[in-house]
PDB file of C-alpha atoms in Angstrom:
ATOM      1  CA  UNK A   1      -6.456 -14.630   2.483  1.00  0.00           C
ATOM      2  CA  UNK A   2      -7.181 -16.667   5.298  1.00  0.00           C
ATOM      3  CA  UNK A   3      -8.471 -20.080   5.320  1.00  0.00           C
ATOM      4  CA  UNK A   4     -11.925 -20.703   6.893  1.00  0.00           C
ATOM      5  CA  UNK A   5     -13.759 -23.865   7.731  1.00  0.00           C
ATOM      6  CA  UNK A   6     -16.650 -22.049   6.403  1.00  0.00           C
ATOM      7  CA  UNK A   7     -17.642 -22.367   2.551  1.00  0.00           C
ATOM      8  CA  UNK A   8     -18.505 -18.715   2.173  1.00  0.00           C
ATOM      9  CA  UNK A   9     -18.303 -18.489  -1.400  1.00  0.00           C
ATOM     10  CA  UNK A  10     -21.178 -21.459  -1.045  1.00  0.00           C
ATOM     11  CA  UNK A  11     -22.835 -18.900   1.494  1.00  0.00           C
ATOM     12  CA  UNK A  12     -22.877 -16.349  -0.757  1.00  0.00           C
ATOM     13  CA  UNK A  13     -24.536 -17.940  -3.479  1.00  0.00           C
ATOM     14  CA  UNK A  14     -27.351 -18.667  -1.361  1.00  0.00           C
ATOM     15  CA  UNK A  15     -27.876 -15.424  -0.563  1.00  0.00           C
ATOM     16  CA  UNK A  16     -30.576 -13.630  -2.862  1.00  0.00           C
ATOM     17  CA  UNK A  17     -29.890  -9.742  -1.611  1.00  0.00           C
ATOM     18  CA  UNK A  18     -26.765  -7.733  -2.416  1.00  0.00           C
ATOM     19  CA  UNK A  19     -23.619  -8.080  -0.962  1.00  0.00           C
ATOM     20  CA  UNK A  20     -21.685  -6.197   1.398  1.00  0.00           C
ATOM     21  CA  UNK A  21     -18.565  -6.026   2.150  1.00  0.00           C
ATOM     22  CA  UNK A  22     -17.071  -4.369   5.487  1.00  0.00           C
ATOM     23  CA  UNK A  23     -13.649  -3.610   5.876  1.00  0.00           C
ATOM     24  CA  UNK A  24     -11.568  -1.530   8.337  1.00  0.00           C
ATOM     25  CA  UNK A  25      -8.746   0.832   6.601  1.00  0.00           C
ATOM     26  CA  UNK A  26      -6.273  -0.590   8.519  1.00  0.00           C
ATOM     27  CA  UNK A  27      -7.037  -4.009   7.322  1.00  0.00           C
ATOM     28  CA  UNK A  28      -4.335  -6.091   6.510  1.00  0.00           C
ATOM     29  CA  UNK A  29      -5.986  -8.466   4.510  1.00  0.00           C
ATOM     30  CA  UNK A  30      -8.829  -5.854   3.594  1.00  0.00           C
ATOM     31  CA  UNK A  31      -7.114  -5.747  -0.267  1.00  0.00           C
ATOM     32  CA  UNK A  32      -6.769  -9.150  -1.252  1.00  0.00           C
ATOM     33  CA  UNK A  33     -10.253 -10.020   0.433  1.00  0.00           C
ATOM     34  CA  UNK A  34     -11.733  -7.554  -1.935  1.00  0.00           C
ATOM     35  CA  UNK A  35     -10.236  -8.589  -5.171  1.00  0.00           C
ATOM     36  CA  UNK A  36     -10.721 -12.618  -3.761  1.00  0.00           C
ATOM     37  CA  UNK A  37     -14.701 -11.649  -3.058  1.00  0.00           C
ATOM     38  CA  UNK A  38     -15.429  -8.969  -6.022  1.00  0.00           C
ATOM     39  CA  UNK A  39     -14.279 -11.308  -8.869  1.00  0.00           C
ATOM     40  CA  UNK A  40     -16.430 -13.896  -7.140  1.00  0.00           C
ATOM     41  CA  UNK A  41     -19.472 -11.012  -7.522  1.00  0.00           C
ATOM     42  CA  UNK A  42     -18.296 -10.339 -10.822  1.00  0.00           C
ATOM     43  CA  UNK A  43     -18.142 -13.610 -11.991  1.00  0.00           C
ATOM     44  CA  UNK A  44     -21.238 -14.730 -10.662  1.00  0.00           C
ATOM     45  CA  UNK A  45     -23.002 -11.294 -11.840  1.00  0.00           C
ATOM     46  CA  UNK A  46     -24.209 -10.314  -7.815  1.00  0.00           C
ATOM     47  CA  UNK A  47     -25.043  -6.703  -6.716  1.00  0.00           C
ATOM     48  CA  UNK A  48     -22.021  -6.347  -4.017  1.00  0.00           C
ATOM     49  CA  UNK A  49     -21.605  -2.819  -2.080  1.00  0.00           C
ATOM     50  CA  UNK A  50     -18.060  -2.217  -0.836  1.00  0.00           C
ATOM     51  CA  UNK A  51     -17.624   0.003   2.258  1.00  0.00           C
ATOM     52  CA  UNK A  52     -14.359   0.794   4.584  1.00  0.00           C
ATOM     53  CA  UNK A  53     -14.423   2.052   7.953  1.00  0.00           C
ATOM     54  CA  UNK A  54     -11.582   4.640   7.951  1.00  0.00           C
ATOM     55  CA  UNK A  55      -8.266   3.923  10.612  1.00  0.00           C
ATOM     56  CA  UNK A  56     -10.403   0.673  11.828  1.00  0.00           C
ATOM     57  CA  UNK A  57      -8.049  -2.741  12.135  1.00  0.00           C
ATOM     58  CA  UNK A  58      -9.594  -6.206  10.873  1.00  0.00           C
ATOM     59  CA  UNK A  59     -11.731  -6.943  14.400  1.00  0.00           C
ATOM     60  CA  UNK A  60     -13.028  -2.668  14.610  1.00  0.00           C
ATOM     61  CA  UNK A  61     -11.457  -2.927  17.801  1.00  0.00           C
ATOM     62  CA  UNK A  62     -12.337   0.377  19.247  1.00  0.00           C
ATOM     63  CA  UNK A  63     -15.822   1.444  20.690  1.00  0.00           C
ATOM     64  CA  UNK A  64     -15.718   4.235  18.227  1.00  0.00           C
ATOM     65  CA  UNK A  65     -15.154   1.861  14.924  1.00  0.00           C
ATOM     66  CA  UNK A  66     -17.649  -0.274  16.122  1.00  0.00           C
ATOM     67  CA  UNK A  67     -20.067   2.387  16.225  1.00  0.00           C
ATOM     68  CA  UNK A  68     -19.133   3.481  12.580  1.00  0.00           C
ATOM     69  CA  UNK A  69     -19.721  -0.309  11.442  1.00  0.00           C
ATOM     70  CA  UNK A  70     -23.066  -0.702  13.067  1.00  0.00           C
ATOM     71  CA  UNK A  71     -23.944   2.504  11.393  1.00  0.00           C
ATOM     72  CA  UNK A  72     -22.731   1.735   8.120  1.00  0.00           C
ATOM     73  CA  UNK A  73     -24.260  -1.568   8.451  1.00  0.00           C
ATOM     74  CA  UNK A  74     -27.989   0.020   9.962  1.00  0.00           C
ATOM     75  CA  UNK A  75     -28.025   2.015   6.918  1.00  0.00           C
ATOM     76  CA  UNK A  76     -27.491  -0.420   4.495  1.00  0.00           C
ATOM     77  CA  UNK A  77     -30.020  -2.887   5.439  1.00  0.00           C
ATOM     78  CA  UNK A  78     -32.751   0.464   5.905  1.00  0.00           C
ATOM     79  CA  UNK A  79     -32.710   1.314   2.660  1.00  0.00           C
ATOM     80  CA  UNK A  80     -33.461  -2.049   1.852  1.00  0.00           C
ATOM     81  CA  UNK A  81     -30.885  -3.002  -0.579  1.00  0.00           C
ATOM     82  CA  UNK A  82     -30.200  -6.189   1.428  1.00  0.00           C
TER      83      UNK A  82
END
């Protein structure tokens, strides 16, 4: 996992909605982000969705990834889980 000058874990305790979690297929770091991040959920007892954007690499390079993301992402936040 990558080191951030960011606190996210601190981040995500502030945030009251569920959790989502975006990761391209191709992800090299998309498996030990998860287990990193879900434990965190777990432990802290926070509703967390998990989704993967199929063949996209960590930055959804592509026009057509992209699109899937935005998508993905559009449709969580309408059915107003966030």
């Amino acid at each position: 996992l990558k080191d951030s000058n960011r606190d996210i874990l601190s981040d995500m305790e502030t945030w009251q909605g569920e959790l989502l979690f975006m990761y391209g297929g191709n992800d090299p770091d998309r498996q030990a982000a998860w287990k990193y991040y879900s434990a965190f959920c777990e432990i802290t007892q926070r509703p967390v969705a998990y989704d993967i954007v199929e063949n996209a690499n960590h930055n959804f390079s592509s026009i057509k990834w992209r699109k899937l993301l935005f998508k993905k992402l559009f449709d969580f936040f309408e059915d107003g889980v966030a």
